[in-house]
PDB file of C-alpha atoms in Angstrom:
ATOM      1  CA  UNK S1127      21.191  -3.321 -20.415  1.00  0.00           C
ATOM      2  CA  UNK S1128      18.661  -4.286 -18.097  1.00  0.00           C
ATOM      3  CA  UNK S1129      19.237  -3.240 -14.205  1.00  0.00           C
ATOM      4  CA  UNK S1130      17.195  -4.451 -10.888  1.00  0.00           C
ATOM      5  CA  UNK S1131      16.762  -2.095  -8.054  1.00  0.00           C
ATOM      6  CA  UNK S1132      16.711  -3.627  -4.662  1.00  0.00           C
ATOM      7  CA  UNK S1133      15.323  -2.533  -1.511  1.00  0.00           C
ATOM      8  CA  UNK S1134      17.483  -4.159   1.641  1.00  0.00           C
ATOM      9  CA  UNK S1135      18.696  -3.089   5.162  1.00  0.00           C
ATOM     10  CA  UNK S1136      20.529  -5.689   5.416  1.00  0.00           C
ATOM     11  CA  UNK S1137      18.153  -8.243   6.651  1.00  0.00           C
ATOM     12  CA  UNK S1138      15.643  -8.306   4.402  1.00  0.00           C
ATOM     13  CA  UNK S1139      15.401  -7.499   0.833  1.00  0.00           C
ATOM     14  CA  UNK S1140      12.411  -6.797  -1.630  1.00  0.00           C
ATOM     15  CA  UNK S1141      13.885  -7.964  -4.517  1.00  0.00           C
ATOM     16  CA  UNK S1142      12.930  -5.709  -8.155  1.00  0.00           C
ATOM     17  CA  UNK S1143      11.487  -8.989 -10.399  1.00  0.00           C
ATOM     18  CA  UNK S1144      11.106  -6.977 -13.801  1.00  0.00           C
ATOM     19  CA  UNK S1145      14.161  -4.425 -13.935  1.00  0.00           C
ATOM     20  CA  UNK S1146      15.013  -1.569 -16.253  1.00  0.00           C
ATOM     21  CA  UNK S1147      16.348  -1.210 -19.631  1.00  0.00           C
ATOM     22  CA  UNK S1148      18.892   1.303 -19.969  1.00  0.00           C
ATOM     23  CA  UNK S1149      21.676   2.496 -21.935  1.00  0.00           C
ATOM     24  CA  UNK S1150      24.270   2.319 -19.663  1.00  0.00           C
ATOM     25  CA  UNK S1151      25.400   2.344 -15.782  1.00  0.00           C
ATOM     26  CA  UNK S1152      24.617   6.060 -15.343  1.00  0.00           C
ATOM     27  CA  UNK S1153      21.131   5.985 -16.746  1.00  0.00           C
ATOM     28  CA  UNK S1154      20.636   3.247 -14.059  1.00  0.00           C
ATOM     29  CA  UNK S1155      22.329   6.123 -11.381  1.00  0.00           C
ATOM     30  CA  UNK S1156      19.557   8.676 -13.045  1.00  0.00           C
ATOM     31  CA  UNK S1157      16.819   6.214 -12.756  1.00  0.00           C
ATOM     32  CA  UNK S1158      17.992   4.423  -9.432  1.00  0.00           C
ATOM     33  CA  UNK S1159      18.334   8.836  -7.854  1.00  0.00           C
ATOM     34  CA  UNK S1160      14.676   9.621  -8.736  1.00  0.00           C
ATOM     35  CA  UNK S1161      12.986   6.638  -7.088  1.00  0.00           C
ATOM     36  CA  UNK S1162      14.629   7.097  -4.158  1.00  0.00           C
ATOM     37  CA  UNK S1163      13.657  10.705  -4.108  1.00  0.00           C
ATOM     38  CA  UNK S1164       9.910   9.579  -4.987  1.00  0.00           C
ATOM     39  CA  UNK S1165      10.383   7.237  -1.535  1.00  0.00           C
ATOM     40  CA  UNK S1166      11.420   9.839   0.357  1.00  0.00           C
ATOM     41  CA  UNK S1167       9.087  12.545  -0.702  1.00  0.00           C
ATOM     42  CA  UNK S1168       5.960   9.890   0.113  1.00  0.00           C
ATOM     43  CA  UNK S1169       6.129  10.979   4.019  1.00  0.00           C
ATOM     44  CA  UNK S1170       9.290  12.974   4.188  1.00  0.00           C
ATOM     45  CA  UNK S1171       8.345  13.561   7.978  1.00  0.00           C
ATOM     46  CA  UNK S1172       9.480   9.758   8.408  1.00  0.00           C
ATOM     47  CA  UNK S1173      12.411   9.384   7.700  1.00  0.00           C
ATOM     48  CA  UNK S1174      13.655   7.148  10.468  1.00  0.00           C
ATOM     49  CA  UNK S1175      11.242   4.369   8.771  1.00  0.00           C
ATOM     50  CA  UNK S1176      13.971   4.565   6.111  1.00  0.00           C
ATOM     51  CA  UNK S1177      17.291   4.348   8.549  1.00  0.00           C
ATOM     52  CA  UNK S1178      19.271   1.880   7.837  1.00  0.00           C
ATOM     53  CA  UNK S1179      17.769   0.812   4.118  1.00  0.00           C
ATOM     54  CA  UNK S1180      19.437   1.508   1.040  1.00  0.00           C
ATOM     55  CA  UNK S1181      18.421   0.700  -3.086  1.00  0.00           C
ATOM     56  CA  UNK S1182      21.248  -1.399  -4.539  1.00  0.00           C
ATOM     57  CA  UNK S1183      21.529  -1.150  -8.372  1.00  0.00           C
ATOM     58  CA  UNK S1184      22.020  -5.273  -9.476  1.00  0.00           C
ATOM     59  CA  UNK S1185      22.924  -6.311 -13.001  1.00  0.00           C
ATOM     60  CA  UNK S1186      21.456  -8.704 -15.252  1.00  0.00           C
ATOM     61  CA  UNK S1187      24.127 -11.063 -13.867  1.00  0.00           C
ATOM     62  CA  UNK S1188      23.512 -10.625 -10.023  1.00  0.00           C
ATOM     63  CA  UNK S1189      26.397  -8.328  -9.522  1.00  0.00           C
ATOM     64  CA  UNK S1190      25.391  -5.249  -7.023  1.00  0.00           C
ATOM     65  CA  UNK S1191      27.319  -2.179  -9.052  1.00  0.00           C
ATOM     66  CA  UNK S1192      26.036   1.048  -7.006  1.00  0.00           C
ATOM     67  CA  UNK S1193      24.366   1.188  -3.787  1.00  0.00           C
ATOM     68  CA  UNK S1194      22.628   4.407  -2.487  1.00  0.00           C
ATOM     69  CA  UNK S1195      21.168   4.606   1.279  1.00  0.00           C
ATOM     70  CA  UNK S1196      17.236   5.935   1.208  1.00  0.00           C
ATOM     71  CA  UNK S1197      17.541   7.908   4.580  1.00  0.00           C
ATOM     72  CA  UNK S1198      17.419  11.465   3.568  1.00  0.00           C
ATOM     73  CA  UNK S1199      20.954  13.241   4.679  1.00  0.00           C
ATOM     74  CA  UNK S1200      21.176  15.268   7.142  1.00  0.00           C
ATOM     75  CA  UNK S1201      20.790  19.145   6.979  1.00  0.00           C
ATOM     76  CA  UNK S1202      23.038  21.312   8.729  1.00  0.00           C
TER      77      UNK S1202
END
């Protein structure tokens, strides 16, 4: 199955063109967990560029099926 991975915050959206190919939905999860780790690690000391953003998992028919916020949680 082929999967997109958008960036949004709700305003505006940078839309994946190409996709994935992946077995299933949680190989998309898997996939969809280390790129937003890679975006956070680029300058983990600014996070607050990423407040409010989030990567949404889309299907091949347009249907968002996971959506996972980039701003890093919070430690306590």
């Amino acid at each position: 199955m082929r999967y997109y991975f958008n960036l949004t915050n709700g305003e505006v959206a940078i839309r994946d063109e190409e996709g994935v190919d992946v077995s299933d939905i949680q190989m998309a999860m898997i996939y969809a967990l280390e790129v937003v780790e890679e975006l956070r690690a680029e300058d983990s000391t600014n996070s607050e560029l990423w407040r409010g953003w989030r990567l949404e998992i889309v299907d091949a028919a347009g249907r968002m099926v996971q959506s996972i916020p980039l701003e890093a949680p919070s430690v306590q």
